[in-house]
Amino acid sequence: MKSEIIKRPRRLRTTDSLRKIVRETKISKDTLVYPFFVTEGFDIKEEISTMPGQYRWSIDRLYELFERLYESGVKTVLIFGVPDKKDEFGSGAWNENGIVQKALRYIKENYSDIYCITDVCMCEYTSHGHCGILNGEYVDNDKTLEILAKIALSHALAGADMVAPSDMMDGRIGAIRKVLDENGFINVPIMSYSVKYSSSFYGPFRDAAGSAPSFGDRKSYQMDFHNSGEAIVEAELDINEGADILMVKPGMAYLDVLRLIKDKFNKPVALYSVSGEYSMIKAGAKLGYIDEMAVVGESAVCMYRAGADILITYYAMEIAELIKTGKI
């Protein structure tokens, strides 16, 4: 019997080779960023209890991590510092001998081809755990800007290739850009955490970095997850102040926002698949409920399909292996 079906989408799904040829979403290990935590001390490789497989590293043991990075082909990192001392003003964040600054000098001396992005914030360094200077129990936006600019400059002086402010203060991109330019760092880009929501998905990170606020929450500066139009306002302000790359954070639950930002602005957009996303996959795999690597690969493709140009993820090395073996 002769069929009258002319259009058959299944034709392009008949073999693995053909499916790969016609894929709309193609991803590369070059767009993966691996975030890690560096801590004061010696001979430390301390597993983070809420993030199995992730560690706090002392500088003298970073070679173990970088051997794995080189093997995977991931060459871009996002550095978070875990200091041994904190104070009300987070002064360790801009100290030339702070943990991030020392780590940058070590990496640039020993692994010069690793591209280093640094998180610019105060929460890991303040005794109260908030992302800025306090006025009573309120984070003073404008007083915080000067400190954020000092942190960014200290990172650039230590060798940072890019800075990434995550504080969500109004005007911080302009303040940082001005200080960097005045000090000769006109070619150090800013990747702004432009659209950072106040999210429950950050829980494991706060354990990893010791950055949970000692009182209250961060809802007065991080975004309300009920809102998406506000994301356009935040991103546009950052672009106007000099942001080179925009970021949406968290990842999987915010793909609608990612697509909104990608469609609206002609800028590279990064997506941060955060600690809670990582830990949920780990927990589900441990219980035998899901195939860990299958879910990791599918999730990564979904994030790129939704508009991510850059993916920041604790699974960066595993995703690179999935790409290498042709599994995604």
mmCIF file of N, CA and C in Angstrom, residues 49-168:
data_model
loop_
_atom_site.group_PDB
_atom_site.id
_atom_site.type_symbol
_atom_site.label_atom_id
_atom_site.label_comp_id
_atom_site.label_asym_id
_atom_site.label_seq_id
_atom_site.Cartn_x
_atom_site.Cartn_y
_atom_site.Cartn_z
ATOM 1 N N SER A 49 31.053 18.012 52.591
ATOM 2 C CA SER A 49 30.095 16.952 52.951
ATOM 3 C C SER A 49 28.806 17.021 52.147
ATOM 4 N N THR A 50 28.359 18.226 51.812
ATOM 5 C CA THR A 50 27.109 18.379 51.066
ATOM 6 C C THR A 50 27.305 18.389 49.558
ATOM 7 N N MET A 51 28.568 18.272 49.124
ATOM 8 C CA MET A 51 28.877 18.241 47.688
ATOM 9 C C MET A 51 29.881 17.117 47.428
ATOM 10 N N PRO A 52 29.456 15.867 47.486
ATOM 11 C CA PRO A 52 30.383 14.745 47.303
ATOM 12 C C PRO A 52 31.188 14.875 46.003
ATOM 13 N N GLY A 53 32.495 14.693 46.127
ATOM 14 C CA GLY A 53 33.361 14.803 44.956
ATOM 15 C C GLY A 53 33.932 16.185 44.739
ATOM 16 N N GLN A 54 33.519 17.153 45.565
ATOM 17 C CA GLN A 54 34.069 18.509 45.511
ATOM 18 C C GLN A 54 34.846 18.770 46.802
ATOM 19 N N TYR A 55 35.894 19.603 46.695
ATOM 20 C CA TYR A 55 36.833 19.745 47.805
ATOM 21 C C TYR A 55 37.203 21.199 48.062
ATOM 22 N N ARG A 56 37.643 21.441 49.285
ATOM 23 C CA ARG A 56 38.383 22.652 49.602
ATOM 24 C C ARG A 56 39.860 22.306 49.471
ATOM 25 N N TRP A 57 40.587 23.098 48.676
ATOM 26 C CA TRP A 57 41.983 22.797 48.374
ATOM 27 C C TRP A 57 42.911 23.836 48.995
ATOM 28 N N SER A 58 43.980 23.398 49.608
ATOM 29 C CA SER A 58 45.052 24.336 49.930
ATOM 30 C C SER A 58 45.908 24.494 48.679
ATOM 31 N N ILE A 59 46.619 25.607 48.610
ATOM 32 C CA ILE A 59 47.358 25.926 47.384
ATOM 33 C C ILE A 59 48.379 24.853 47.036
ATOM 34 N N ASP A 60 49.035 24.275 48.058
ATOM 35 C CA ASP A 60 50.095 23.297 47.782
ATOM 36 C C ASP A 60 49.554 21.988 47.191
ATOM 37 N N ARG A 61 48.230 21.788 47.223
ATOM 38 C CA ARG A 61 47.673 20.568 46.624
ATOM 39 C C ARG A 61 46.841 20.842 45.368
ATOM 40 N N LEU A 62 46.862 22.088 44.920
ATOM 41 C CA LEU A 62 46.094 22.407 43.722
ATOM 42 C C LEU A 62 46.591 21.648 42.491
ATOM 43 N N TYR A 63 47.836 21.209 42.518
ATOM 44 C CA TYR A 63 48.370 20.473 41.368
ATOM 45 C C TYR A 63 47.535 19.236 41.063
ATOM 46 N N GLU A 64 46.937 18.633 42.089
ATOM 47 C CA GLU A 64 46.100 17.453 41.867
ATOM 48 C C GLU A 64 44.863 17.807 41.051
ATOM 49 N N LEU A 65 44.265 18.933 41.390
ATOM 50 C CA LEU A 65 43.092 19.393 40.651
ATOM 51 C C LEU A 65 43.455 19.754 39.227
ATOM 52 N N PHE A 66 44.572 20.452 39.054
ATOM 53 C CA PHE A 66 44.926 20.917 37.722
ATOM 54 C C PHE A 66 45.383 19.782 36.807
ATOM 55 N N GLU A 67 45.906 18.729 37.370
ATOM 56 C CA GLU A 67 46.195 17.544 36.554
ATOM 57 C C GLU A 67 44.902 16.976 35.956
ATOM 58 N N ARG A 68 43.861 16.938 36.773
ATOM 59 C CA ARG A 68 42.558 16.462 36.289
ATOM 60 C C ARG A 68 41.969 17.416 35.242
ATOM 61 N N LEU A 69 42.114 18.719 35.485
ATOM 62 C CA LEU A 69 41.600 19.697 34.528
ATOM 63 C C LEU A 69 42.291 19.548 33.176
ATOM 64 N N TYR A 70 43.620 19.421 33.198
ATOM 65 C CA TYR A 70 44.353 19.258 31.953
ATOM 66 C C TYR A 70 43.928 17.988 31.218
ATOM 67 N N GLU A 71 43.752 16.919 31.967
ATOM 68 C CA GLU A 71 43.339 15.652 31.356
ATOM 69 C C GLU A 71 41.964 15.778 30.702
ATOM 70 N N SER A 72 41.081 16.540 31.324
ATOM 71 C CA SER A 72 39.725 16.688 30.792
ATOM 72 C C SER A 72 39.650 17.661 29.631
ATOM 73 N N GLY A 73 40.591 18.582 29.573
ATOM 74 C CA GLY A 73 40.552 19.615 28.543
ATOM 75 C C GLY A 73 39.835 20.877 28.965
ATOM 76 N N VAL A 74 39.394 20.951 30.211
ATOM 77 C CA VAL A 74 38.765 22.163 30.733
ATOM 78 C C VAL A 74 39.862 23.133 31.158
ATOM 79 N N LYS A 75 39.853 24.327 30.593
ATOM 80 C CA LYS A 75 40.953 25.269 30.823
ATOM 81 C C LYS A 75 40.509 26.592 31.450
ATOM 82 N N THR A 76 39.259 26.653 31.934
ATOM 83 C CA THR A 76 38.770 27.878 32.562
ATOM 84 C C THR A 76 38.210 27.549 33.932
ATOM 85 N N VAL A 77 38.603 28.349 34.929
ATOM 86 C CA VAL A 77 38.162 28.106 36.303
ATOM 87 C C VAL A 77 37.559 29.375 36.893
ATOM 88 N N LEU A 78 36.689 29.174 37.875
ATOM 89 C CA LEU A 78 36.117 30.260 38.671
ATOM 90 C C LEU A 78 36.536 30.016 40.106
ATOM 91 N N ILE A 79 37.271 30.958 40.687
ATOM 92 C CA ILE A 79 37.929 30.741 41.975
ATOM 93 C C ILE A 79 37.145 31.400 43.111
ATOM 94 N N PHE A 80 36.883 30.601 44.156
ATOM 95 C CA PHE A 80 36.282 31.087 45.393
ATOM 96 C C PHE A 80 37.276 30.888 46.532
ATOM 97 N N GLY A 81 37.429 31.899 47.369
ATOM 98 C CA GLY A 81 38.352 31.804 48.486
ATOM 99 C C GLY A 81 37.646 31.486 49.791
ATOM 100 N N VAL A 82 38.307 30.669 50.602
ATOM 101 C CA VAL A 82 37.817 30.359 51.955
ATOM 102 C C VAL A 82 38.901 30.826 52.926
ATOM 103 N N PRO A 83 38.751 32.021 53.497
ATOM 104 C CA PRO A 83 39.805 32.578 54.348
ATOM 105 C C PRO A 83 39.797 31.945 55.737
ATOM 106 N N ASP A 84 40.893 32.133 56.469
ATOM 107 C CA ASP A 84 40.946 31.622 57.845
ATOM 108 C C ASP A 84 40.525 32.679 58.862
ATOM 109 N N LYS A 85 40.409 33.943 58.425
ATOM 110 C CA LYS A 85 39.980 35.008 59.323
ATOM 111 C C LYS A 85 38.924 35.857 58.625
ATOM 112 N N LYS A 86 37.958 36.321 59.421
ATOM 113 C CA LYS A 86 36.897 37.173 58.908
ATOM 114 C C LYS A 86 36.765 38.390 59.812
ATOM 115 N N ASP A 87 36.226 39.481 59.257
ATOM 116 C CA ASP A 87 35.907 40.638 60.085
ATOM 117 C C ASP A 87 34.661 41.316 59.539
ATOM 118 N N GLU A 88 34.239 42.357 60.206
ATOM 119 C CA GLU A 88 32.986 43.028 59.858
ATOM 120 C C GLU A 88 33.018 43.623 58.460
ATOM 121 N N PHE A 89 34.219 43.989 57.998
ATOM 122 C CA PHE A 89 34.354 44.677 56.712
ATOM 123 C C PHE A 89 34.870 43.770 55.595
ATOM 124 N N GLY A 90 35.127 42.502 55.891
ATOM 125 C CA GLY A 90 35.619 41.586 54.875
ATOM 126 C C GLY A 90 36.957 41.981 54.306
ATOM 127 N N SER A 91 37.834 42.513 55.148
ATOM 128 C CA SER A 91 39.090 43.084 54.662
ATOM 129 C C SER A 91 40.013 42.059 54.010
ATOM 130 N N GLY A 92 39.853 40.791 54.361
ATOM 131 C CA GLY A 92 40.685 39.766 53.725
ATOM 132 C C GLY A 92 40.421 39.617 52.248
ATOM 133 N N ALA A 93 39.300 40.124 51.775
ATOM 134 C CA ALA A 93 38.934 39.959 50.367
ATOM 135 C C ALA A 93 39.826 40.756 49.433
ATOM 136 N N TRP A 94 40.368 41.893 49.912
ATOM 137 C CA TRP A 94 41.226 42.704 49.041
ATOM 138 C C TRP A 94 42.672 42.746 49.510
ATOM 139 N N ASN A 95 43.026 41.935 50.480
ATOM 140 C CA ASN A 95 44.404 41.854 50.962
ATOM 141 C C ASN A 95 45.289 41.249 49.872
ATOM 142 N N GLU A 96 46.423 41.865 49.610
ATOM 143 C CA GLU A 96 47.296 41.351 48.548
ATOM 144 C C GLU A 96 47.815 39.954 48.859
ATOM 145 N N ASN A 97 47.777 39.574 50.120
ATOM 146 C CA ASN A 97 48.162 38.221 50.516
ATOM 147 C C ASN A 97 46.945 37.386 50.938
ATOM 148 N N GLY A 98 45.767 37.775 50.434
ATOM 149 C CA GLY A 98 44.568 36.990 50.665
ATOM 150 C C GLY A 98 44.632 35.665 49.931
ATOM 151 N N ILE A 99 43.729 34.776 50.254
ATOM 152 C CA ILE A 99 43.798 33.428 49.713
ATOM 153 C C ILE A 99 43.606 33.394 48.193
ATOM 154 N N VAL A 100 42.686 34.172 47.666
ATOM 155 C CA VAL A 100 42.485 34.192 46.214
ATOM 156 C C VAL A 100 43.700 34.803 45.524
ATOM 157 N N GLN A 101 44.227 35.873 46.079
ATOM 158 C CA GLN A 101 45.388 36.537 45.474
ATOM 159 C C GLN A 101 46.594 35.588 45.433
ATOM 160 N N LYS A 102 46.812 34.856 46.513
ATOM 161 C CA LYS A 102 47.931 33.894 46.533
ATOM 162 C C LYS A 102 47.696 32.759 45.540
ATOM 163 N N ALA A 103 46.456 32.300 45.462
ATOM 164 C CA ALA A 103 46.138 31.224 44.521
ATOM 165 C C ALA A 103 46.353 31.683 43.081
ATOM 166 N N LEU A 104 45.959 32.906 42.781
ATOM 167 C CA LEU A 104 46.157 33.431 41.425
ATOM 168 C C LEU A 104 47.636 33.459 41.050
ATOM 169 N N ARG A 105 48.465 33.942 41.961
ATOM 170 C CA ARG A 105 49.898 34.011 41.656
ATOM 171 C C ARG A 105 50.473 32.612 41.452
ATOM 172 N N TYR A 106 50.028 31.650 42.251
ATOM 173 C CA TYR A 106 50.498 30.269 42.098
ATOM 174 C C TYR A 106 50.066 29.703 40.747
ATOM 175 N N ILE A 107 48.811 29.896 40.397
ATOM 176 C CA ILE A 107 48.301 29.338 39.140
ATOM 177 C C ILE A 107 49.010 29.970 37.952
ATOM 178 N N LYS A 108 49.163 31.277 37.966
ATOM 179 C CA LYS A 108 49.787 31.947 36.828
ATOM 180 C C LYS A 108 51.269 31.596 36.691
ATOM 181 N N GLU A 109 51.905 31.276 37.802
ATOM 182 C CA GLU A 109 53.309 30.880 37.749
ATOM 183 C C GLU A 109 53.471 29.452 37.246
ATOM 184 N N ASN A 110 52.516 28.588 37.556
ATOM 185 C CA ASN A 110 52.668 27.166 37.241
ATOM 186 C C ASN A 110 51.753 26.656 36.132
ATOM 187 N N TYR A 111 50.651 27.347 35.886
ATOM 188 C CA TYR A 111 49.674 26.898 34.880
ATOM 189 C C TYR A 111 49.186 28.119 34.107
ATOM 190 N N SER A 112 50.088 28.734 33.367
ATOM 191 C CA SER A 112 49.806 30.034 32.760
ATOM 192 C C SER A 112 48.698 29.989 31.719
ATOM 193 N N ASP A 113 48.419 28.801 31.170
ATOM 194 C CA ASP A 113 47.379 28.720 30.149
ATOM 195 C C ASP A 113 45.989 28.474 30.724
ATOM 196 N N ILE A 114 45.877 28.362 32.047
ATOM 197 C CA ILE A 114 44.566 28.276 32.681
ATOM 198 C C ILE A 114 43.976 29.684 32.778
ATOM 199 N N TYR A 115 42.753 29.843 32.302
ATOM 200 C CA TYR A 115 42.082 31.136 32.329
ATOM 201 C C TYR A 115 41.364 31.275 33.658
ATOM 202 N N CYS A 116 41.727 32.298 34.417
ATOM 203 C CA CYS A 116 41.245 32.453 35.792
ATOM 204 C C CYS A 116 40.207 33.560 35.909
ATOM 205 N N ILE A 117 39.010 33.171 36.300
ATOM 206 C CA ILE A 117 37.947 34.113 36.644
ATOM 207 C C ILE A 117 37.826 34.108 38.162
ATOM 208 N N THR A 118 37.667 35.269 38.756
ATOM 209 C CA THR A 118 37.549 35.325 40.217
ATOM 210 C C THR A 118 36.178 35.850 40.628
ATOM 211 N N ASP A 119 35.629 35.233 41.653
ATOM 212 C CA ASP A 119 34.395 35.719 42.244
ATOM 213 C C ASP A 119 34.713 36.942 43.099
ATOM 214 N N VAL A 120 34.018 38.031 42.824
ATOM 215 C CA VAL A 120 34.205 39.269 43.583
ATOM 216 C C VAL A 120 32.991 39.462 44.487
ATOM 217 N N CYS A 121 33.180 39.203 45.753
ATOM 218 C CA CYS A 121 32.104 39.356 46.724
ATOM 219 C C CYS A 121 32.720 39.418 48.114
ATOM 220 N N MET A 122 31.897 39.621 49.125
ATOM 221 C CA MET A 122 32.395 39.773 50.490
ATOM 222 C C MET A 122 31.873 38.718 51.442
ATOM 223 N N CYS A 123 30.878 37.931 51.028
ATOM 224 C CA CYS A 123 30.186 37.078 51.996
ATOM 225 C C CYS A 123 31.095 36.042 52.647
ATOM 226 N N GLU A 124 32.101 35.534 51.910
ATOM 227 C CA GLU A 124 33.010 34.561 52.513
ATOM 228 C C GLU A 124 33.944 35.200 53.538
ATOM 229 N N TYR A 125 34.080 36.526 53.465
ATOM 230 C CA TYR A 125 35.098 37.231 54.243
ATOM 231 C C TYR A 125 34.536 38.039 55.408
ATOM 232 N N THR A 126 33.213 38.241 55.432
ATOM 233 C CA THR A 126 32.615 39.045 56.506
ATOM 234 C C THR A 126 32.188 38.156 57.661
ATOM 235 N N SER A 127 32.333 38.675 58.856
ATOM 236 C CA SER A 127 31.940 37.923 60.054
ATOM 237 C C SER A 127 30.434 37.713 60.114
ATOM 238 N N HIS A 128 29.683 38.570 59.439
ATOM 239 C CA HIS A 128 28.226 38.453 59.446
ATOM 240 C C HIS A 128 27.685 37.684 58.246
ATOM 241 N N GLY A 129 28.527 37.398 57.248
ATOM 242 C CA GLY A 129 28.122 36.582 56.111
ATOM 243 C C GLY A 129 27.318 37.283 55.044
ATOM 244 N N HIS A 130 27.149 38.589 55.155
ATOM 245 C CA HIS A 130 26.437 39.325 54.108
ATOM 246 C C HIS A 130 27.421 39.845 53.066
ATOM 247 N N CYS A 131 26.872 40.278 51.932
ATOM 248 C CA CYS A 131 27.695 40.600 50.770
ATOM 249 C C CYS A 131 28.102 42.058 50.689
ATOM 250 N N GLY A 132 28.110 42.746 51.822
ATOM 251 C CA GLY A 132 28.485 44.142 51.803
ATOM 252 C C GLY A 132 28.676 44.718 53.194
ATOM 253 N N ILE A 133 28.859 46.040 53.232
ATOM 254 C CA ILE A 133 29.051 46.769 54.475
ATOM 255 C C ILE A 133 27.693 47.000 55.135
ATOM 256 N N LEU A 134 27.610 46.715 56.419
ATOM 257 C CA LEU A 134 26.337 46.841 57.119
ATOM 258 C C LEU A 134 26.123 48.245 57.683
ATOM 259 N N ASN A 135 24.873 48.655 57.628
ATOM 260 C CA ASN A 135 24.393 49.827 58.355
ATOM 261 C C ASN A 135 23.275 49.311 59.248
ATOM 262 N N GLY A 136 23.603 48.976 60.482
ATOM 263 C CA GLY A 136 22.668 48.219 61.318
ATOM 264 C C GLY A 136 22.588 46.794 60.777
ATOM 265 N N GLU A 137 21.402 46.388 60.367
ATOM 266 C CA GLU A 137 21.244 45.072 59.749
ATOM 267 C C GLU A 137 20.922 45.184 58.265
ATOM 268 N N TYR A 138 21.141 46.373 57.715
ATOM 269 C CA TYR A 138 20.876 46.605 56.294
ATOM 270 C C TYR A 138 22.198 46.747 55.551
ATOM 271 N N VAL A 139 22.307 46.089 54.422
ATOM 272 C CA VAL A 139 23.530 46.192 53.627
ATOM 273 C C VAL A 139 23.523 47.529 52.890
ATOM 274 N N ASP A 140 24.514 48.353 53.187
ATOM 275 C CA ASP A 140 24.622 49.691 52.608
ATOM 276 C C ASP A 140 25.194 49.574 51.193
ATOM 277 N N ASN A 141 24.358 49.790 50.214
ATOM 278 C CA ASN A 141 24.731 49.603 48.812
ATOM 279 C C ASN A 141 25.946 50.446 48.427
ATOM 280 N N ASP A 142 25.870 51.758 48.628
ATOM 281 C CA ASP A 142 26.888 52.648 48.087
ATOM 282 C C ASP A 142 28.229 52.530 48.799
ATOM 283 N N LYS A 143 28.214 52.263 50.106
ATOM 284 C CA LYS A 143 29.471 52.048 50.819
ATOM 285 C C LYS A 143 30.146 50.753 50.362
ATOM 286 N N THR A 144 29.340 49.810 49.946
ATOM 287 C CA THR A 144 29.882 48.521 49.512
ATOM 288 C C THR A 144 30.601 48.629 48.175
ATOM 289 N N LEU A 145 30.176 49.566 47.330
ATOM 290 C CA LEU A 145 30.747 49.673 45.988
ATOM 291 C C LEU A 145 32.256 49.909 46.013
ATOM 292 N N GLU A 146 32.701 50.773 46.893
ATOM 293 C CA GLU A 146 34.131 51.067 46.989
ATOM 294 C C GLU A 146 34.920 49.812 47.354
ATOM 295 N N ILE A 147 34.372 48.995 48.241
ATOM 296 C CA ILE A 147 35.055 47.771 48.657
ATOM 297 C C ILE A 147 35.105 46.764 47.521
ATOM 298 N N LEU A 148 34.006 46.614 46.815
ATOM 299 C CA LEU A 148 33.971 45.682 45.689
ATOM 300 C C LEU A 148 34.996 46.065 44.624
ATOM 301 N N ALA A 149 35.118 47.351 44.374
ATOM 302 C CA ALA A 149 36.106 47.812 43.397
ATOM 303 C C ALA A 149 37.526 47.496 43.868
ATOM 304 N N LYS A 150 37.781 47.645 45.166
ATOM 305 C CA LYS A 150 39.102 47.316 45.718
ATOM 306 C C LYS A 150 39.393 45.820 45.573
ATOM 307 N N ILE A 151 38.382 44.995 45.787
ATOM 308 C CA ILE A 151 38.575 43.545 45.650
ATOM 309 C C ILE A 151 38.908 43.202 44.206
ATOM 310 N N ALA A 152 38.141 43.744 43.280
ATOM 311 C CA ALA A 152 38.379 43.457 41.861
ATOM 312 C C ALA A 152 39.774 43.894 41.435
ATOM 313 N N LEU A 153 40.195 45.067 41.889
ATOM 314 C CA LEU A 153 41.533 45.553 41.537
ATOM 315 C C LEU A 153 42.607 44.646 42.124
ATOM 316 N N SER A 154 42.432 44.204 43.358
ATOM 317 C CA SER A 154 43.428 43.319 43.972
ATOM 318 C C SER A 154 43.529 42.004 43.211
ATOM 319 N N HIS A 155 42.417 41.522 42.681
ATOM 320 C CA HIS A 155 42.441 40.294 41.881
ATOM 321 C C HIS A 155 43.184 40.516 40.564
ATOM 322 N N ALA A 156 42.910 41.641 39.921
ATOM 323 C CA ALA A 156 43.590 41.945 38.659
ATOM 324 C C ALA A 156 45.094 42.083 38.876
ATOM 325 N N LEU A 157 45.476 42.734 39.942
ATOM 326 C CA LEU A 157 46.902 42.900 40.252
ATOM 327 C C LEU A 157 47.583 41.556 40.496
ATOM 328 N N ALA A 158 46.838 40.595 41.025
ATOM 329 C CA ALA A 158 47.395 39.270 41.317
ATOM 330 C C ALA A 158 47.380 38.340 40.107
ATOM 331 N N GLY A 159 46.730 38.758 39.014
ATOM 332 C CA GLY A 159 46.775 37.955 37.800
ATOM 333 C C GLY A 159 45.445 37.459 37.264
ATOM 334 N N ALA A 160 44.325 37.915 37.818
ATOM 335 C CA ALA A 160 43.024 37.462 37.327
ATOM 336 C C ALA A 160 42.850 37.853 35.865
ATOM 337 N N ASP A 161 42.339 36.918 35.067
ATOM 338 C CA ASP A 161 42.049 37.205 33.663
ATOM 339 C C ASP A 161 40.698 37.883 33.495
ATOM 340 N N MET A 162 39.782 37.599 34.419
ATOM 341 C CA MET A 162 38.439 38.158 34.381
ATOM 342 C C MET A 162 37.920 38.227 35.809
ATOM 343 N N VAL A 163 37.085 39.230 36.105
ATOM 344 C CA VAL A 163 36.473 39.320 37.428
ATOM 345 C C VAL A 163 34.964 39.155 37.288
ATOM 346 N N ALA A 164 34.361 38.564 38.330
ATOM 347 C CA ALA A 164 32.936 38.238 38.276
ATOM 348 C C ALA A 164 32.265 38.662 39.578
ATOM 349 N N PRO A 165 31.743 39.888 39.650
ATOM 350 C CA PRO A 165 31.061 40.346 40.860
ATOM 351 C C PRO A 165 29.719 39.650 41.055
ATOM 352 N N SER A 166 29.516 39.102 42.255
ATOM 353 C CA SER A 166 28.326 38.286 42.525
ATOM 354 C C SER A 166 27.431 38.873 43.610
ATOM 355 N N ASP A 167 27.688 40.091 44.020
ATOM 356 C CA ASP A 167 27.065 40.690 45.203
ATOM 357 C C ASP A 167 25.651 41.201 44.976
ATOM 358 N N MET A 168 25.331 41.609 43.759
ATOM 359 C CA MET A 168 24.034 42.179 43.374
ATOM 360 C C MET A 168 23.778 43.573 43.949
#
